[in-house]
Tab-separated table of C-alpha atoms and ligand atoms in Angstrom:
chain	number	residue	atom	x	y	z
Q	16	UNK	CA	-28.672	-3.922	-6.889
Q	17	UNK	CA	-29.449	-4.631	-3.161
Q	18	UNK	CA	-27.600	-1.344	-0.874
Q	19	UNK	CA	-24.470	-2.578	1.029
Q	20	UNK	CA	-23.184	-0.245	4.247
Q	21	UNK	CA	-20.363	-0.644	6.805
Q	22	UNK	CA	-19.334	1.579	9.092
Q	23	UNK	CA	-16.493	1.473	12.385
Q	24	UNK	CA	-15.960	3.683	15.145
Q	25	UNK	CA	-12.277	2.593	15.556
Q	26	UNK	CA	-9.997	-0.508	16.710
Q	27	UNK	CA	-8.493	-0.819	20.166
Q	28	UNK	CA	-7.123	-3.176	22.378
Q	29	UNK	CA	-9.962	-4.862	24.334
Q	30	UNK	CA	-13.406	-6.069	23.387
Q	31	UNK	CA	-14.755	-3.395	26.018
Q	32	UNK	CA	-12.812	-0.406	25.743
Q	33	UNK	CA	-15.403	2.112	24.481
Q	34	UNK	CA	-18.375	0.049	26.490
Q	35	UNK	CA	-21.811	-0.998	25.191
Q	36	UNK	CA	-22.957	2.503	24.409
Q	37	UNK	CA	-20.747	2.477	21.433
Q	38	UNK	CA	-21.866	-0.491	20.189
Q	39	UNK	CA	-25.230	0.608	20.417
Q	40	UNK	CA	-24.385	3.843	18.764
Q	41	UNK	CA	-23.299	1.947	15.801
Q	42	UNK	CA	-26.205	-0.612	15.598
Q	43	UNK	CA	-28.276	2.510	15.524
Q	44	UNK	CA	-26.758	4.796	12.796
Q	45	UNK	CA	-26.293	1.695	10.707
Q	46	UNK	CA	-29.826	0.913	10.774
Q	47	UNK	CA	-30.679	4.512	9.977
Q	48	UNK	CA	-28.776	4.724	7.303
Q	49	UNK	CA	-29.780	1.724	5.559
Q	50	UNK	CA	-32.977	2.800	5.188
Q	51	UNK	CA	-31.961	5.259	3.441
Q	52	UNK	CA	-29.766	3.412	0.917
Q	53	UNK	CA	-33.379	1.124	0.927
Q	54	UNK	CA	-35.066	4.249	-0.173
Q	55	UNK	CA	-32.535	4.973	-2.943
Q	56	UNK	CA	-30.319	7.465	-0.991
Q	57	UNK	CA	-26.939	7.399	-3.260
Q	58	UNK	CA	-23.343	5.758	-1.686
Q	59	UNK	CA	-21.843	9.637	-1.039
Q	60	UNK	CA	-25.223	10.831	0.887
Q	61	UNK	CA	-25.013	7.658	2.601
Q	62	UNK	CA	-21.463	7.888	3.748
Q	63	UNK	CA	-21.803	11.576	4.394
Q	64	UNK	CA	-25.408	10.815	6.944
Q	65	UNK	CA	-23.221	8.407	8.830
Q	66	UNK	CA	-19.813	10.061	9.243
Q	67	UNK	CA	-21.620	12.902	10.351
Q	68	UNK	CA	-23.735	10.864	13.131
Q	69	UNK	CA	-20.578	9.430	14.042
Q	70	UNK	CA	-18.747	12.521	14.021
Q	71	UNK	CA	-21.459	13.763	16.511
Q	72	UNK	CA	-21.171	11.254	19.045
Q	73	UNK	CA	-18.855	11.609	22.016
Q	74	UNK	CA	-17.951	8.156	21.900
Q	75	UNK	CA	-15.625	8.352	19.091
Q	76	UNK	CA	-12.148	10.080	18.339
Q	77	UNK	CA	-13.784	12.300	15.840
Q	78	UNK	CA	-15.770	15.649	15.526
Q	79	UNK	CA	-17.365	15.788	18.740
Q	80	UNK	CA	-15.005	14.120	21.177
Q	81	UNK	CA	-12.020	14.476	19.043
Q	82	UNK	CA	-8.491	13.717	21.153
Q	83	UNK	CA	-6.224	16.320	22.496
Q	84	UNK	CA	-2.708	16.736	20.249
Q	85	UNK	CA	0.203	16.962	22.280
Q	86	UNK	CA	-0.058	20.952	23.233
Q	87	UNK	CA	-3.969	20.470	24.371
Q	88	UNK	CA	-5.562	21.681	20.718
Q	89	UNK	CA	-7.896	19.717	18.502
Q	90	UNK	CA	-6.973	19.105	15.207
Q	91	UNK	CA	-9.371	16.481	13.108
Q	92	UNK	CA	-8.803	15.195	9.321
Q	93	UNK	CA	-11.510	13.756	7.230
Q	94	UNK	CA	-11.225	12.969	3.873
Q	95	UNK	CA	-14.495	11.307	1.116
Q	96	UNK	CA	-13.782	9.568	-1.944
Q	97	UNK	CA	-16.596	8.759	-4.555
Q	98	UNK	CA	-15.764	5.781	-6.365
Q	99	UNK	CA	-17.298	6.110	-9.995
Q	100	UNK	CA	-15.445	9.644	-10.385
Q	101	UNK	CA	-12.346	8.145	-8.402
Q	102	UNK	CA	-12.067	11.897	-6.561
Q	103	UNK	CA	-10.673	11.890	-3.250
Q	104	UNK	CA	-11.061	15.061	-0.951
Q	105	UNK	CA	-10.079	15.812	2.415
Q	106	UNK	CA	-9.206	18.378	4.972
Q	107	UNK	CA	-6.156	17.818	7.350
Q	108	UNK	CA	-6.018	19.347	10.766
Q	109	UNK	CA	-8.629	21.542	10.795
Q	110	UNK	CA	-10.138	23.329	14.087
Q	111	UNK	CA	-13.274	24.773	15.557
Q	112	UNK	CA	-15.994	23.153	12.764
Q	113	UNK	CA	-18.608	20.410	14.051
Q	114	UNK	CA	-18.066	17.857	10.863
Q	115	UNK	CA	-14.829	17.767	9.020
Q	116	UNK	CA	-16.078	15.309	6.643
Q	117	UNK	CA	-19.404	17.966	5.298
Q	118	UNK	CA	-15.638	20.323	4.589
Q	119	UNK	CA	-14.079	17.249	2.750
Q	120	UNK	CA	-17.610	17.101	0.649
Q	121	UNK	CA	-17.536	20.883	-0.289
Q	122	UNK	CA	-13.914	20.109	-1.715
Q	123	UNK	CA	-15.162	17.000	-3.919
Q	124	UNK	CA	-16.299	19.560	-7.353
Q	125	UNK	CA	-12.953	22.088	-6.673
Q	126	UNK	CA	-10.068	22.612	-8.131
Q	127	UNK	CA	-7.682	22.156	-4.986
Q	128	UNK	CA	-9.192	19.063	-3.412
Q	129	UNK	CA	-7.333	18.881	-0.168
Q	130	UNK	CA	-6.718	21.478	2.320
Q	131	UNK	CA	-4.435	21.841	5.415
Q	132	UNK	CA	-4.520	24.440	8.559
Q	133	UNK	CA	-4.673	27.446	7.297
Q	134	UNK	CA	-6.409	27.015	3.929
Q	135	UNK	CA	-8.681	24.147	5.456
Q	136	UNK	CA	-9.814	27.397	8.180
Q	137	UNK	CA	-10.455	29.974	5.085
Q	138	UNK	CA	-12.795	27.076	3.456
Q	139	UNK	CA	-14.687	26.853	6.778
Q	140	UNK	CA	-15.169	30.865	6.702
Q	141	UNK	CA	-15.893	30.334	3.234
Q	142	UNK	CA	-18.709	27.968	3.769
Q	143	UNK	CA	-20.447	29.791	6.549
Q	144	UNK	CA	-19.594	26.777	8.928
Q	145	UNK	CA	-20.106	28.325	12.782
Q	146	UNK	CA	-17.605	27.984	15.327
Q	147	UNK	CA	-17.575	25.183	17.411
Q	148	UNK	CA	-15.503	23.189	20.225
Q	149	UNK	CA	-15.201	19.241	19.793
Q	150	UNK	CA	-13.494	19.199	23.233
Q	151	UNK	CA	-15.730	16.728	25.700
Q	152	UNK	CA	-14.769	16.899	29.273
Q	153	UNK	CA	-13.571	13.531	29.277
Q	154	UNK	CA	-11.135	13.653	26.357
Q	155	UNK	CA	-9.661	17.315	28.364
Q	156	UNK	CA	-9.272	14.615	31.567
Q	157	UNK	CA	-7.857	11.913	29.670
Q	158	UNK	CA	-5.235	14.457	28.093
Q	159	UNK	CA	-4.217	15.520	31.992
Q	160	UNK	CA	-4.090	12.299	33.001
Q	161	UNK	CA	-1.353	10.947	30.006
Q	162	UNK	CA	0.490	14.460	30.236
Q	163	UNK	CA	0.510	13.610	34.017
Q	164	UNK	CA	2.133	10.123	33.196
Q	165	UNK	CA	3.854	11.236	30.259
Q	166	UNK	CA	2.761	8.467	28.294
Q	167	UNK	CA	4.493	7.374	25.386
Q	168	UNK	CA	2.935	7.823	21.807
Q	169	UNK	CA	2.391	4.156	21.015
Q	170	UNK	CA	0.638	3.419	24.116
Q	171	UNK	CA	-2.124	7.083	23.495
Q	172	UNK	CA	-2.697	5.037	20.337
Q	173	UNK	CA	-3.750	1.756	21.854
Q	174	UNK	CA	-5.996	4.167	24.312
Q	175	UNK	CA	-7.718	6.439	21.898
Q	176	UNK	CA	-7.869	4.815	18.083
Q	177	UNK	CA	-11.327	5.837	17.838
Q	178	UNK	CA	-11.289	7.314	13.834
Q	179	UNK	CA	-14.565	6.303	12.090
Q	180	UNK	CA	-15.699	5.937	8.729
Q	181	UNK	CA	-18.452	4.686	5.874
Q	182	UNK	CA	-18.271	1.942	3.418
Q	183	UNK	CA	-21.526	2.216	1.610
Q	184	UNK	CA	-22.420	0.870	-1.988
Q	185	UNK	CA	-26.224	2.169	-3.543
Q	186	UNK	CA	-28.663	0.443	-5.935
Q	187	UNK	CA	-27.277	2.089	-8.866
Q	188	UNK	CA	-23.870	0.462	-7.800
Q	189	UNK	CA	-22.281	3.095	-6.985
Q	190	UNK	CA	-19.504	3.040	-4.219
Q	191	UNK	CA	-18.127	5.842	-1.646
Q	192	UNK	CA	-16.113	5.989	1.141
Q	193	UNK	CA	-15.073	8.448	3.883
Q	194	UNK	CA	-12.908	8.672	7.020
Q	195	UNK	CA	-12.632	11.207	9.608
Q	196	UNK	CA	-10.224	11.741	12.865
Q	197	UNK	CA	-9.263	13.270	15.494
Q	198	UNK	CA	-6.212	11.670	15.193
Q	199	UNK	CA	-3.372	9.333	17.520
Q	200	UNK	CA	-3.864	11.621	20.249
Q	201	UNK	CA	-1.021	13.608	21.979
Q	202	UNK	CA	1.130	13.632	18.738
Q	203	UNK	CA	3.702	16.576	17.998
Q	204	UNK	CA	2.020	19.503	16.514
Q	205	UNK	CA	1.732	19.242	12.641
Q	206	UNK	CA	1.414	15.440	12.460
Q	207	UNK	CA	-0.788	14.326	9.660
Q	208	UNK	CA	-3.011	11.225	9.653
Q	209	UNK	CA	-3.836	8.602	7.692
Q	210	UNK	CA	-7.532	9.628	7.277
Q	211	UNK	CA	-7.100	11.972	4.812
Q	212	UNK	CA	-4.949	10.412	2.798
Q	213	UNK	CA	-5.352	7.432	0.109
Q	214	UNK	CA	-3.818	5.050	2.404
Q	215	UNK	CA	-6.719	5.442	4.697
Q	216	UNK	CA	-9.492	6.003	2.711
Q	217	UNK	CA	-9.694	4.981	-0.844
Q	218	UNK	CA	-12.533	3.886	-3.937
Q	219	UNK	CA	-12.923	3.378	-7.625
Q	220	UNK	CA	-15.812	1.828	-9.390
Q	221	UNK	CA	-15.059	-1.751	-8.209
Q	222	UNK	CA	-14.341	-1.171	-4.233
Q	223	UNK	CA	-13.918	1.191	-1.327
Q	224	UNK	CA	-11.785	0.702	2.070
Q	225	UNK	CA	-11.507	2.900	4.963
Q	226	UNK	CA	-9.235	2.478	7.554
Q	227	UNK	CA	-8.452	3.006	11.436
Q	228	UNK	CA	-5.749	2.375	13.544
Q	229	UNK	CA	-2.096	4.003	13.825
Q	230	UNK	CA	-1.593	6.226	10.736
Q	231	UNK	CA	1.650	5.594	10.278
Q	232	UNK	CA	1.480	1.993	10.121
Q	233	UNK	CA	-1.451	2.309	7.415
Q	234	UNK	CA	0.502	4.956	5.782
Q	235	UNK	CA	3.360	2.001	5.594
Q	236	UNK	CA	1.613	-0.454	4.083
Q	237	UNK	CA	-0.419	2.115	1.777
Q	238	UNK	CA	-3.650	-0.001	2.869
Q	239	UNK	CA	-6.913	1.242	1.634
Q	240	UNK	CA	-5.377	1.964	-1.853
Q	241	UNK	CA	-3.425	-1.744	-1.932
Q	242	UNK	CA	-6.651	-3.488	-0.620
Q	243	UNK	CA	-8.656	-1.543	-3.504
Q	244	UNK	CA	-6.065	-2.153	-6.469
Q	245	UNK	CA	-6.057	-5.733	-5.653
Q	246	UNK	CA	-9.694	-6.067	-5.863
Q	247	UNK	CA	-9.610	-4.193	-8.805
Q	248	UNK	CA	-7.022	-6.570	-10.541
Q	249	UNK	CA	-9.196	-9.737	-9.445
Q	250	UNK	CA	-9.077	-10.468	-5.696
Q	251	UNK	CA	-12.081	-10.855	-3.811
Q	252	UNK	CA	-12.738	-8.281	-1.431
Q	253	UNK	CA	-12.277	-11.232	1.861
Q	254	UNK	CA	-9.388	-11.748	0.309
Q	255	UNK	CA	-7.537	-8.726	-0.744
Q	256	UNK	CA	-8.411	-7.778	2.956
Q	257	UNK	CA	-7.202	-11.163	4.601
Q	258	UNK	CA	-3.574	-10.709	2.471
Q	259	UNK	CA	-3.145	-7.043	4.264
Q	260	UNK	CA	-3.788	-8.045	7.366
Q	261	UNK	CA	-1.671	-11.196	7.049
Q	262	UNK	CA	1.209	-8.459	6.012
Q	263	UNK	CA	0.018	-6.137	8.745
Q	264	UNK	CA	0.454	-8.768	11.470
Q	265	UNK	CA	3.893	-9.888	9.930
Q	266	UNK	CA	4.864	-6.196	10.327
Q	267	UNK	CA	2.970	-5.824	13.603
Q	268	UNK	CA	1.038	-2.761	12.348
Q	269	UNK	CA	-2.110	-1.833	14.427
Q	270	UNK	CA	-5.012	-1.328	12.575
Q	271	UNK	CA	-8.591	-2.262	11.218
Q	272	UNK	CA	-10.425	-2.020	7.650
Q	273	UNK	CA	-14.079	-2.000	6.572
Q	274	UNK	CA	-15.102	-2.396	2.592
Q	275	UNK	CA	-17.676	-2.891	-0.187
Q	276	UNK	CA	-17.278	-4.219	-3.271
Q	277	UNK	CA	-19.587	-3.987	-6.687
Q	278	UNK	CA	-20.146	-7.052	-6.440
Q	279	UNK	CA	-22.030	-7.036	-3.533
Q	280	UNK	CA	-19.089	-8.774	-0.983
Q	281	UNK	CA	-19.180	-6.593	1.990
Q	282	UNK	CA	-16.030	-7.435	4.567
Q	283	UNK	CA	-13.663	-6.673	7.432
Q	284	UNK	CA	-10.226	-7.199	8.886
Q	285	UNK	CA	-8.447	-6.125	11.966
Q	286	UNK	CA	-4.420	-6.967	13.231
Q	287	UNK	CA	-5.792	-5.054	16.786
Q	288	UNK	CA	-7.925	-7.377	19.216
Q	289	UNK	CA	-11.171	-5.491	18.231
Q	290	UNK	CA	-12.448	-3.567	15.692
Q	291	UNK	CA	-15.926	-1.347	16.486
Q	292	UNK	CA	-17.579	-2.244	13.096
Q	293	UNK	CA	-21.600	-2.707	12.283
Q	294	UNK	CA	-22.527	-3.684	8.714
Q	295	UNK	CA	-25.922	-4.327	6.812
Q	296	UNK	CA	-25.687	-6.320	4.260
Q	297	UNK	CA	-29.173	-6.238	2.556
Q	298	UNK	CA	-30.739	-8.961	4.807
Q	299	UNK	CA	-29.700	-7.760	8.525
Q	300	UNK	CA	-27.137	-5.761	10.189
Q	301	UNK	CA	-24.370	-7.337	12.607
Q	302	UNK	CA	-21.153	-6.199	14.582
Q	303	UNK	CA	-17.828	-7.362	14.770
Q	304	UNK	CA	-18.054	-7.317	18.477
Q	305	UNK	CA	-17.547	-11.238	19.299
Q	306	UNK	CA	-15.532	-12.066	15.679
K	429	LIG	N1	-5.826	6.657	12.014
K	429	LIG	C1	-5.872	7.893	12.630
K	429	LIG	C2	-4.572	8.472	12.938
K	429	LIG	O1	-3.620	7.786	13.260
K	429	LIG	O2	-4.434	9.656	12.857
């Protein structure tokens, strides 16, 4: 089976809201990635290399560069789902660790598969992960600057939907997916997001979504999991995607979605005016940047 990958650093508003370097960012850690699907790398250790380089780069709203909550703190959410098992993990606000997504992994063969706060911390300890602090110094100036103008909610997520996540499916056919977050950005204290949550990130056997965009408005329409269960009971992938976002826009939710199916269809949709995407589908890789 020829590898399929698809990754997205977020949806926002305009075409140029993150600038070229995080278009370039994405070109590059899909490429990098592929290869490794190429070389027989499976779906999960796929997903898992490229949430990771995502999570690592500044220019998205996750890991590294993570957004500020409404009382200055970083709180991130990842969650991975492998498709032939159908196990979803995640972590939800979790502090102080470099790569949420390498916690939602460790959860994958347990017992109690997603963790909040407190329990989410303990697993960290338990892992060995070291202590580390997301905060960049231009998320702490963006967070002054909106608590200056006490911007509304609505318009932090238009600024700052920067989640990311992995579509990949690997030459045995196997699918995975995985989401992680910093979140809306200058929500209340104890908000949870989409991203680790079925409606945000989702996979069986036959397809795997993961969102971005305002949680609550994917936790609405219970997206990744609809997209996936209509694939599963004969849509195409293009067109289980096209009907959500038809509803999405009739609804006037704000938010993007990347997929694979076994079948080889890779595909996107998007109700926001952009959605930072980068995909190779066996041939050559391309971005969503001028769709
Ligand atoms: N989709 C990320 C969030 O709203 O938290």
């Amino acid at each position: 089976m020829v590898p399929k990958l698809i990754i997205h650093g977020g949806a926002g508003s305009t075409p140029d809201s993150k600038g070229t370097e995080a278009w370039r960012s994405l070109h590059r850690i899909v490429a990098a990635v592929y290869g490794q699907l190429e070389a027989g790398c499976a779906a999960t250790a796929a997903v898992l290399m490229a949430c990771t380089q995502l999570e690592d780069d500044p220019c998205f709203n996750a890991g590294t560069g993570s957004v500020l909550q409404s009382d200055g703190q970083i709180r991130m959410s990842a969650s991975l789902m492998e498709g032939t098992r159908q196990c979803f993990s995640g972590v939800i606000n979790v502090s102080r660790v470099k790569n949420p997504i390498l916690m939602a992994q460790a959860l994958q063969c347990q017992g109690d598969r997603v963790l909040s706060d407190h329990g989410a911390a303990e697993l960290a300890r338990e892992l060995g992960l070291p202590l580390y602090n997301p905060l960049t110094e231009s998320r702490l100036q963006e967070w002054l600057q909106d608590r200056q103008n006490s911007t509304s909610p609505k318009r932090m997520a238009e600024v700052t939907m920067g989640t990311i996540g992995a579509v990949a499916l690997d030459r045995e056919g196997r699918i995975c997916a995985g989401t992680s977050t910093g979140g809306r950005g200058f929500e209340r204290i104890g908000r949870v997001s989409d991203s680790a949550t079925p409606a945000g990130n989702y996979a069986n056997a036959i397809a795997g979504i993961s969102c971005t965009g305002v949680g609550e408005d994917i936790l609405d329409e219970g997206l990744a999991t609809r997209i996936v269960v209509r694939v599963t009971d004969g849509l195409s992938l293009q067109e289980a995607i096209a009907r959500s976002m038809d509803e999405g826009l009739s609804r006037q939710r704000d938010f993007g979605v990347i997929g694979v199916a076994v079948d080889g269809a890779i595909a996107w949709g998007k109700t926001t005016s952009v959605l930072f995407a980068a995909y190779h589908n066996g041939e050559q890789s391309f971005d969503t940047h001028d769709a």
